[in-house]
Amino acid sequence: MAKGVDGILCLLTDKIDNELLDAAGPQLKVVSTMSVGYDHVDVRALEARKVKLGITPGVLTDATADTTVLLALAAARRLREGVDAVIQGKWGTWSPTWLLGSQFTDKTVGIVGLGRIGVAVAQRLKAFGVSRFLYQGNRRKEASEALIGGPVEFADMDRLLRESDVICVCCALNDKTKNMFNYEAFSKMKKSVVFVNTARGGIVDQEGLIRALKEGKLGSVGLDVTVPEPLPTDSELLQFPNCIVLPHIGSGTLETRTAMSEIAIENALAGIHEAALPHPHDE
Ligand code: DGY
């Protein structure tokens, strides 16, 4: 399909590499991905061929932040176990001590990657009475801290892992963040931690996560992203009652997916007509 085209409109499941670019040919001007993440694209290969890359930033921030909070709440309040109990007829008489979860009031939330989505997650969680936010990333971000407005501190990873009651992964997948959450990282977390990943599955070393879950090192886990996707139904990850997995639907609202598709088309058309892309990957 790529042979001879001027532009490629792709999804995050399409690998854009030298093989595809060779097949497309030297006339190719633009690759437009209907996603904000572009870890599926070999950016250096595109740059070497002077092919532009467009992405869909901003429009999926709210939907993805909503999903992050949804998973954090679902994990903290043991939603999976509760729903399973109802379906399996295990719902007995109301009990003061049955299926007790944890709440966010006065807790510390760690945000890994304080970009647009990380800020939107913090803004939402603030309303739950969180006492402070810690965040981790390449550098301190004063403007993002101001947008959150509450007690928010730039912390090193070690401190974030040890002091957070809830950890939300909101960073991009790249060479630095790949497998960043491994067994060692999970071992540093509080035993009651609520760990949520709505970014990319590759940021978590899944074997390390499974080991940590087996050893009871984690309170609860909510994932919207895994490796691979779809996650095979016999994956060990699905056997833990305190781990909820969603099928990469972070941005899955009609409003957001409509906006993403419109931006992807605008980027592709601009590239084909040799105009500046409305949303280049490096803006
Ligand atoms: C993206 O755009 O990168 C998201 O993962 C889609 O939900």
mmCIF file of C-alpha atoms and ligand atoms in Angstrom:
data_model
loop_
_atom_site.group_PDB
_atom_site.id
_atom_site.type_symbol
_atom_site.label_atom_id
_atom_site.label_comp_id
_atom_site.label_asym_id
_atom_site.label_seq_id
_atom_site.Cartn_x
_atom_site.Cartn_y
_atom_site.Cartn_z
ATOM 1 C CA MET A 1 0.000 0.000 0.000
ATOM 2 C CA ALA A 2 2.849 2.374 0.787
ATOM 3 C CA LYS A 3 4.534 2.129 -2.604
ATOM 4 C CA GLY A 4 4.564 5.481 -4.397
ATOM 5 C CA VAL A 5 2.464 7.436 -1.884
ATOM 6 C CA ASP A 6 3.121 11.043 -0.815
ATOM 7 C CA GLY A 7 1.798 10.594 2.700
ATOM 8 C CA ILE A 8 1.097 7.803 5.187
ATOM 9 C CA LEU A 9 -1.623 8.064 7.788
ATOM 10 C CA CYS A 10 -0.944 5.417 10.422
ATOM 11 C CA LEU A 11 -1.978 4.138 13.832
ATOM 12 C CA LEU A 12 0.148 3.362 16.877
ATOM 13 C CA THR A 13 0.061 -0.307 15.877
ATOM 14 C CA ASP A 14 1.840 0.356 12.565
ATOM 15 C CA LYS A 15 5.616 0.061 12.684
ATOM 16 C CA ILE A 16 7.154 2.860 10.639
ATOM 17 C CA ASP A 17 10.704 1.745 9.938
ATOM 18 C CA ASN A 18 13.303 1.723 7.184
ATOM 19 C CA GLU A 19 11.695 -1.292 5.537
ATOM 20 C CA LEU A 20 8.383 0.526 5.138
ATOM 21 C CA LEU A 21 10.067 3.784 4.075
ATOM 22 C CA ASP A 22 12.082 1.911 1.441
ATOM 23 C CA ALA A 23 8.906 0.311 0.158
ATOM 24 C CA ALA A 24 7.183 3.715 0.002
ATOM 25 C CA GLY A 25 9.933 5.372 -2.019
ATOM 26 C CA PRO A 26 11.732 8.742 -2.089
ATOM 27 C CA GLN A 27 8.611 10.782 -2.963
ATOM 28 C CA LEU A 28 7.169 10.221 0.548
ATOM 29 C CA LYS A 29 6.711 13.593 2.298
ATOM 30 C CA VAL A 30 4.838 12.927 5.508
ATOM 31 C CA VAL A 31 3.898 10.327 8.078
ATOM 32 C CA SER A 32 0.898 11.296 10.159
ATOM 33 C CA THR A 33 0.101 9.089 13.144
ATOM 34 C CA MET A 34 -3.306 9.185 14.785
ATOM 35 C CA SER A 35 -1.715 9.144 18.225
ATOM 36 C CA VAL A 36 0.249 11.388 20.522
ATOM 37 C CA GLY A 37 2.805 8.659 21.201
ATOM 38 C CA TYR A 38 5.245 7.870 18.405
ATOM 39 C CA ASP A 39 7.418 5.112 19.790
ATOM 40 C CA HIS A 40 6.288 2.993 16.811
ATOM 41 C CA VAL A 41 8.046 5.414 14.454
ATOM 42 C CA ASP A 42 11.766 5.398 13.694
ATOM 43 C CA VAL A 43 12.171 9.174 13.915
ATOM 44 C CA ARG A 44 15.832 9.118 12.837
ATOM 45 C CA ALA A 45 14.953 7.178 9.698
ATOM 46 C CA LEU A 46 12.317 9.792 8.862
ATOM 47 C CA GLU A 47 14.697 12.687 9.535
ATOM 48 C CA ALA A 48 17.368 11.115 7.342
ATOM 49 C CA ARG A 49 14.859 11.092 4.476
ATOM 50 C CA LYS A 50 13.419 14.529 5.309
ATOM 51 C CA VAL A 51 9.986 13.007 5.851
ATOM 52 C CA LYS A 52 7.843 15.019 8.290
ATOM 53 C CA LEU A 53 6.087 13.408 11.252
ATOM 54 C CA GLY A 54 2.754 14.641 12.582
ATOM 55 C CA ILE A 55 1.082 13.579 15.852
ATOM 56 C CA THR A 56 -2.190 14.391 17.681
ATOM 57 C CA PRO A 57 -1.265 16.192 20.913
ATOM 58 C CA GLY A 58 -3.629 17.900 23.336
ATOM 59 C CA VAL A 59 -6.944 16.463 22.192
ATOM 60 C CA LEU A 60 -6.558 13.200 24.095
ATOM 61 C CA THR A 61 -5.329 14.708 27.345
ATOM 62 C CA ASP A 62 -8.720 14.762 29.102
ATOM 63 C CA ALA A 63 -9.854 11.306 28.009
ATOM 64 C CA THR A 64 -6.535 9.707 28.954
ATOM 65 C CA ALA A 65 -6.396 11.509 32.311
ATOM 66 C CA ASP A 66 -9.981 10.371 32.984
ATOM 67 C CA THR A 67 -8.959 6.773 32.292
ATOM 68 C CA THR A 68 -5.943 7.104 34.590
ATOM 69 C CA VAL A 69 -8.176 8.265 37.443
ATOM 70 C CA LEU A 70 -10.720 5.567 36.582
ATOM 71 C CA LEU A 71 -8.034 2.880 36.875
ATOM 72 C CA ALA A 72 -6.556 4.384 40.044
ATOM 73 C CA LEU A 73 -9.969 4.373 41.709
ATOM 74 C CA ALA A 74 -10.885 0.949 40.350
ATOM 75 C CA ALA A 75 -7.622 -0.533 41.623
ATOM 76 C CA ALA A 76 -7.735 1.237 44.998
ATOM 77 C CA ARG A 77 -11.371 0.239 45.618
ATOM 78 C CA ARG A 78 -10.951 -3.361 44.395
ATOM 79 C CA LEU A 79 -13.502 -2.986 41.626
ATOM 80 C CA ARG A 80 -12.572 -6.201 39.863
ATOM 81 C CA GLU A 81 -13.039 -8.299 43.009
ATOM 82 C CA GLY A 82 -16.341 -6.577 43.776
ATOM 83 C CA VAL A 83 -17.777 -7.102 40.302
ATOM 84 C CA ASP A 84 -16.546 -10.718 40.244
ATOM 85 C CA ALA A 85 -18.179 -11.362 43.639
ATOM 86 C CA VAL A 86 -21.539 -10.091 42.378
ATOM 87 C CA ILE A 87 -21.357 -12.136 39.164
ATOM 88 C CA GLN A 88 -20.158 -15.311 40.923
ATOM 89 C CA GLY A 89 -22.766 -15.178 43.712
ATOM 90 C CA LYS A 90 -20.144 -14.491 46.380
ATOM 91 C CA TRP A 91 -21.920 -11.362 47.617
ATOM 92 C CA GLY A 92 -22.997 -12.253 51.150
ATOM 93 C CA THR A 93 -24.493 -10.176 53.940
ATOM 94 C CA TRP A 94 -23.058 -6.645 54.233
ATOM 95 C CA SER A 95 -19.902 -6.835 56.281
ATOM 96 C CA PRO A 96 -17.892 -4.030 57.899
ATOM 97 C CA THR A 97 -14.625 -5.620 56.850
ATOM 98 C CA TRP A 98 -15.304 -7.122 53.416
ATOM 99 C CA LEU A 99 -13.460 -5.830 50.306
ATOM 100 C CA LEU A 100 -11.867 -2.869 51.989
ATOM 101 C CA GLY A 101 -9.887 -0.659 49.660
ATOM 102 C CA SER A 102 -8.037 2.590 50.203
ATOM 103 C CA GLN A 103 -8.935 6.204 49.455
ATOM 104 C CA PHE A 104 -6.874 9.136 48.233
ATOM 105 C CA THR A 105 -7.598 11.556 51.083
ATOM 106 C CA ASP A 106 -4.332 12.890 52.562
ATOM 107 C CA LYS A 107 -2.253 10.588 50.365
ATOM 108 C CA THR A 108 0.874 11.229 48.290
ATOM 109 C CA VAL A 109 0.530 10.740 44.546
ATOM 110 C CA GLY A 110 3.583 10.207 42.348
ATOM 111 C CA ILE A 111 3.298 11.250 38.715
ATOM 112 C CA VAL A 112 5.982 9.931 36.386
ATOM 113 C CA GLY A 113 6.086 12.350 33.460
ATOM 114 C CA LEU A 114 4.504 15.719 34.192
ATOM 115 C CA GLY A 115 3.456 16.508 30.624
ATOM 116 C CA ARG A 116 -0.045 17.470 29.538
ATOM 117 C CA ILE A 117 -1.581 14.186 30.685
ATOM 118 C CA GLY A 118 0.364 14.080 33.957
ATOM 119 C CA VAL A 119 -0.833 17.592 34.830
ATOM 120 C CA ALA A 120 -4.449 16.703 33.960
ATOM 121 C CA VAL A 121 -4.240 13.592 36.174
ATOM 122 C CA ALA A 122 -2.928 15.674 39.096
ATOM 123 C CA GLN A 123 -5.631 18.317 38.585
ATOM 124 C CA ARG A 124 -8.316 15.631 38.759
ATOM 125 C CA LEU A 125 -6.832 13.789 41.743
ATOM 126 C CA LYS A 126 -6.514 17.040 43.698
ATOM 127 C CA ALA A 127 -10.280 17.017 44.043
ATOM 128 C CA PHE A 128 -9.992 13.713 45.960
ATOM 129 C CA GLY A 129 -8.133 15.414 48.820
ATOM 130 C CA VAL A 130 -4.597 14.311 47.918
ATOM 131 C CA SER A 131 -2.130 15.968 50.312
ATOM 132 C CA ARG A 132 0.810 16.317 47.909
ATOM 133 C CA PHE A 133 2.144 15.352 44.519
ATOM 134 C CA LEU A 134 5.652 14.192 43.701
ATOM 135 C CA TYR A 135 6.733 14.073 40.100
ATOM 136 C CA GLN A 136 9.640 12.719 38.149
ATOM 137 C CA GLY A 137 10.964 13.577 34.728
ATOM 138 C CA ASN A 138 13.903 15.080 32.854
ATOM 139 C CA ARG A 139 13.698 18.427 34.634
ATOM 140 C CA ARG A 140 11.697 20.584 37.018
ATOM 141 C CA LYS A 141 8.586 22.073 35.396
ATOM 142 C CA GLU A 142 7.505 25.229 37.213
ATOM 143 C CA ALA A 143 4.720 26.064 34.740
ATOM 144 C CA SER A 144 3.167 22.609 35.178
ATOM 145 C CA GLU A 145 3.491 22.879 38.953
ATOM 146 C CA ALA A 146 1.576 26.183 38.787
ATOM 147 C CA LEU A 147 -1.207 24.536 36.766
ATOM 148 C CA ILE A 148 -1.653 21.950 39.531
ATOM 149 C CA GLY A 149 -1.473 24.652 42.170
ATOM 150 C CA GLY A 150 -1.201 22.342 45.188
ATOM 151 C CA PRO A 151 1.789 21.030 47.081
ATOM 152 C CA VAL A 152 3.827 19.562 44.255
ATOM 153 C CA GLU A 153 7.506 18.645 44.367
ATOM 154 C CA PHE A 154 10.026 17.525 41.791
ATOM 155 C CA ALA A 155 11.536 14.359 43.272
ATOM 156 C CA ASP A 156 14.113 11.809 42.255
ATOM 157 C CA MET A 157 12.776 8.415 41.238
ATOM 158 C CA ASP A 158 13.893 6.682 44.394
ATOM 159 C CA ARG A 159 12.013 9.103 46.609
ATOM 160 C CA LEU A 160 8.914 8.991 44.423
ATOM 161 C CA LEU A 161 8.869 5.183 44.569
ATOM 162 C CA ARG A 162 9.327 5.051 48.340
ATOM 163 C CA GLU A 163 6.972 7.859 49.375
ATOM 164 C CA SER A 164 4.021 7.571 46.961
ATOM 165 C CA ASP A 165 0.730 5.906 47.903
ATOM 166 C CA VAL A 166 -0.435 6.082 44.287
ATOM 167 C CA ILE A 167 1.890 6.059 41.266
ATOM 168 C CA CYS A 168 0.624 7.084 37.818
ATOM 169 C CA VAL A 169 2.809 6.491 34.766
ATOM 170 C CA CYS A 170 2.184 9.280 32.246
ATOM 171 C CA CYS A 171 5.504 9.498 30.363
ATOM 172 C CA ALA A 172 6.445 8.603 26.794
ATOM 173 C CA LEU A 173 8.152 5.323 25.950
ATOM 174 C CA ASN A 174 11.733 5.887 24.816
ATOM 175 C CA ASP A 175 15.211 4.467 25.439
ATOM 176 C CA LYS A 176 15.317 6.089 28.886
ATOM 177 C CA THR A 177 11.905 4.912 30.082
ATOM 178 C CA LYS A 178 11.852 1.411 28.587
ATOM 179 C CA ASN A 179 11.429 -1.165 31.393
ATOM 180 C CA MET A 180 11.867 1.677 33.910
ATOM 181 C CA PHE A 181 9.443 -0.086 36.244
ATOM 182 C CA ASN A 182 11.249 -3.344 36.907
ATOM 183 C CA TYR A 183 11.249 -5.706 39.896
ATOM 184 C CA GLU A 184 13.761 -3.515 41.695
ATOM 185 C CA ALA A 185 11.556 -0.447 41.282
ATOM 186 C CA PHE A 186 8.460 -2.343 42.429
ATOM 187 C CA SER A 187 10.387 -3.576 45.478
ATOM 188 C CA LYS A 188 10.997 0.006 46.578
ATOM 189 C CA MET A 189 7.292 0.900 46.531
ATOM 190 C CA LYS A 190 4.999 0.824 49.564
ATOM 191 C CA LYS A 191 3.276 -2.549 49.946
ATOM 192 C CA SER A 192 -0.065 -0.731 49.757
ATOM 193 C CA VAL A 193 0.799 1.176 46.565
ATOM 194 C CA VAL A 194 -1.748 1.713 43.792
ATOM 195 C CA PHE A 195 0.236 1.505 40.543
ATOM 196 C CA VAL A 196 -1.348 2.721 37.296
ATOM 197 C CA ASN A 197 0.048 2.736 33.762
ATOM 198 C CA THR A 198 -1.896 4.388 30.948
ATOM 199 C CA ALA A 199 1.179 5.361 28.895
ATOM 200 C CA ARG A 200 2.897 2.437 27.144
ATOM 201 C CA GLY A 201 3.291 -1.192 28.166
ATOM 202 C CA GLY A 202 7.024 -1.136 27.391
ATOM 203 C CA ILE A 203 7.687 1.259 30.294
ATOM 204 C CA VAL A 204 6.950 -1.661 32.627
ATOM 205 C CA ASP A 205 9.042 -4.815 32.740
ATOM 206 C CA GLN A 206 6.046 -7.140 32.835
ATOM 207 C CA GLU A 207 7.977 -10.130 34.219
ATOM 208 C CA GLY A 208 9.155 -7.910 37.082
ATOM 209 C CA LEU A 209 5.592 -6.764 37.669
ATOM 210 C CA ILE A 210 4.288 -10.344 37.749
ATOM 211 C CA ARG A 211 7.017 -11.342 40.215
ATOM 212 C CA ALA A 212 6.233 -8.361 42.451
ATOM 213 C CA LEU A 213 2.504 -9.186 42.357
ATOM 214 C CA LYS A 214 3.211 -12.841 43.195
ATOM 215 C CA GLU A 215 5.307 -11.799 46.173
ATOM 216 C CA GLY A 216 2.591 -9.464 47.441
ATOM 217 C CA LYS A 217 4.780 -6.384 47.019
ATOM 218 C CA LEU A 218 2.022 -4.241 45.484
ATOM 219 C CA GLY A 219 -1.364 -3.163 46.804
ATOM 220 C CA SER A 220 -3.176 -2.959 43.489
ATOM 221 C CA VAL A 221 -2.429 -2.353 39.840
ATOM 222 C CA GLY A 222 -4.383 -0.773 36.974
ATOM 223 C CA LEU A 223 -3.078 -1.081 33.419
ATOM 224 C CA ASP A 224 -4.457 0.264 30.163
ATOM 225 C CA VAL A 225 -1.355 -0.795 28.248
ATOM 226 C CA THR A 226 0.604 -4.049 28.143
ATOM 227 C CA VAL A 227 3.183 -5.972 26.133
ATOM 228 C CA PRO A 228 2.007 -7.355 23.827
ATOM 229 C CA GLU A 229 -1.319 -5.811 22.889
ATOM 230 C CA PRO A 230 -3.711 -7.526 22.857
ATOM 231 C CA LEU A 231 -2.587 -9.309 26.020
ATOM 232 C CA PRO A 232 -3.020 -13.094 25.563
ATOM 233 C CA THR A 233 -5.878 -14.391 27.711
ATOM 234 C CA ASP A 234 -3.523 -16.895 29.351
ATOM 235 C CA SER A 235 -1.191 -14.116 30.551
ATOM 236 C CA GLU A 236 -0.303 -14.551 34.229
ATOM 237 C CA LEU A 237 -1.086 -10.869 34.676
ATOM 238 C CA LEU A 238 -4.789 -11.632 34.402
ATOM 239 C CA GLN A 239 -4.707 -14.063 37.312
ATOM 240 C CA PHE A 240 -4.226 -11.500 40.056
ATOM 241 C CA PRO A 241 -7.493 -10.229 41.578
ATOM 242 C CA ASN A 242 -5.725 -6.978 42.509
ATOM 243 C CA CYS A 243 -4.686 -6.244 38.916
ATOM 244 C CA ILE A 244 -7.164 -4.670 36.505
ATOM 245 C CA VAL A 245 -6.304 -4.577 32.805
ATOM 246 C CA LEU A 246 -8.105 -2.479 30.200
ATOM 247 C CA PRO A 247 -7.586 -2.904 26.425
ATOM 248 C CA HIS A 248 -5.727 0.373 25.629
ATOM 249 C CA ILE A 249 -8.827 2.569 25.676
ATOM 250 C CA GLY A 250 -7.290 5.593 27.403
ATOM 251 C CA SER A 251 -8.280 7.968 24.626
ATOM 252 C CA GLY A 252 -11.378 5.971 23.692
ATOM 253 C CA THR A 253 -14.186 8.507 23.646
ATOM 254 C CA LEU A 254 -16.081 9.459 20.526
ATOM 255 C CA GLU A 255 -15.161 13.119 21.025
ATOM 256 C CA THR A 256 -11.439 12.436 21.409
ATOM 257 C CA ARG A 257 -11.075 9.882 18.646
ATOM 258 C CA THR A 258 -12.966 12.235 16.279
ATOM 259 C CA ALA A 259 -10.596 15.079 17.148
ATOM 260 C CA MET A 260 -7.551 12.806 16.779
ATOM 261 C CA SER A 261 -8.643 11.628 13.343
ATOM 262 C CA GLU A 262 -9.262 15.207 12.191
ATOM 263 C CA ILE A 263 -5.793 16.322 13.312
ATOM 264 C CA ALA A 264 -4.202 13.274 11.694
ATOM 265 C CA ILE A 265 -5.876 14.144 8.387
ATOM 266 C CA GLU A 266 -4.858 17.818 8.670
ATOM 267 C CA ASN A 267 -1.248 16.810 9.327
ATOM 268 C CA ALA A 268 -1.251 14.418 6.389
ATOM 269 C CA LEU A 269 -2.770 16.977 3.987
ATOM 270 C CA ALA A 270 -0.376 19.734 5.089
ATOM 271 C CA GLY A 271 2.588 17.393 4.572
ATOM 272 C CA ILE A 272 1.422 16.311 1.136
ATOM 273 C CA HIS A 273 1.081 19.985 0.122
ATOM 274 C CA GLU A 274 4.535 20.727 1.540
ATOM 275 C CA ALA A 275 3.149 23.120 4.153
ATOM 276 C CA ALA A 276 4.155 23.246 7.830
ATOM 277 C CA LEU A 277 2.365 20.546 9.808
ATOM 278 C CA PRO A 278 -0.245 21.897 12.278
ATOM 279 C CA HIS A 279 1.078 19.390 14.866
ATOM 280 C CA PRO A 280 4.626 18.190 14.200
ATOM 281 C CA HIS A 281 6.103 15.689 16.661
ATOM 282 C CA ASP A 282 8.745 18.156 17.830
ATOM 283 C CA GLU A 283 6.607 21.258 18.396
HETATM 284 C C1 DGY B 1 -1.713 7.699 21.900
HETATM 285 O O1 DGY B 1 -2.262 8.514 21.157
HETATM 286 O O2 DGY B 1 -0.495 7.566 21.926
HETATM 287 C C2 DGY B 1 -2.563 6.903 22.807
HETATM 288 O O3 DGY B 1 -1.905 5.813 23.350
HETATM 289 C C3 DGY B 1 -3.847 6.486 22.129
HETATM 290 O O4 DGY B 1 -4.744 6.186 23.161
#
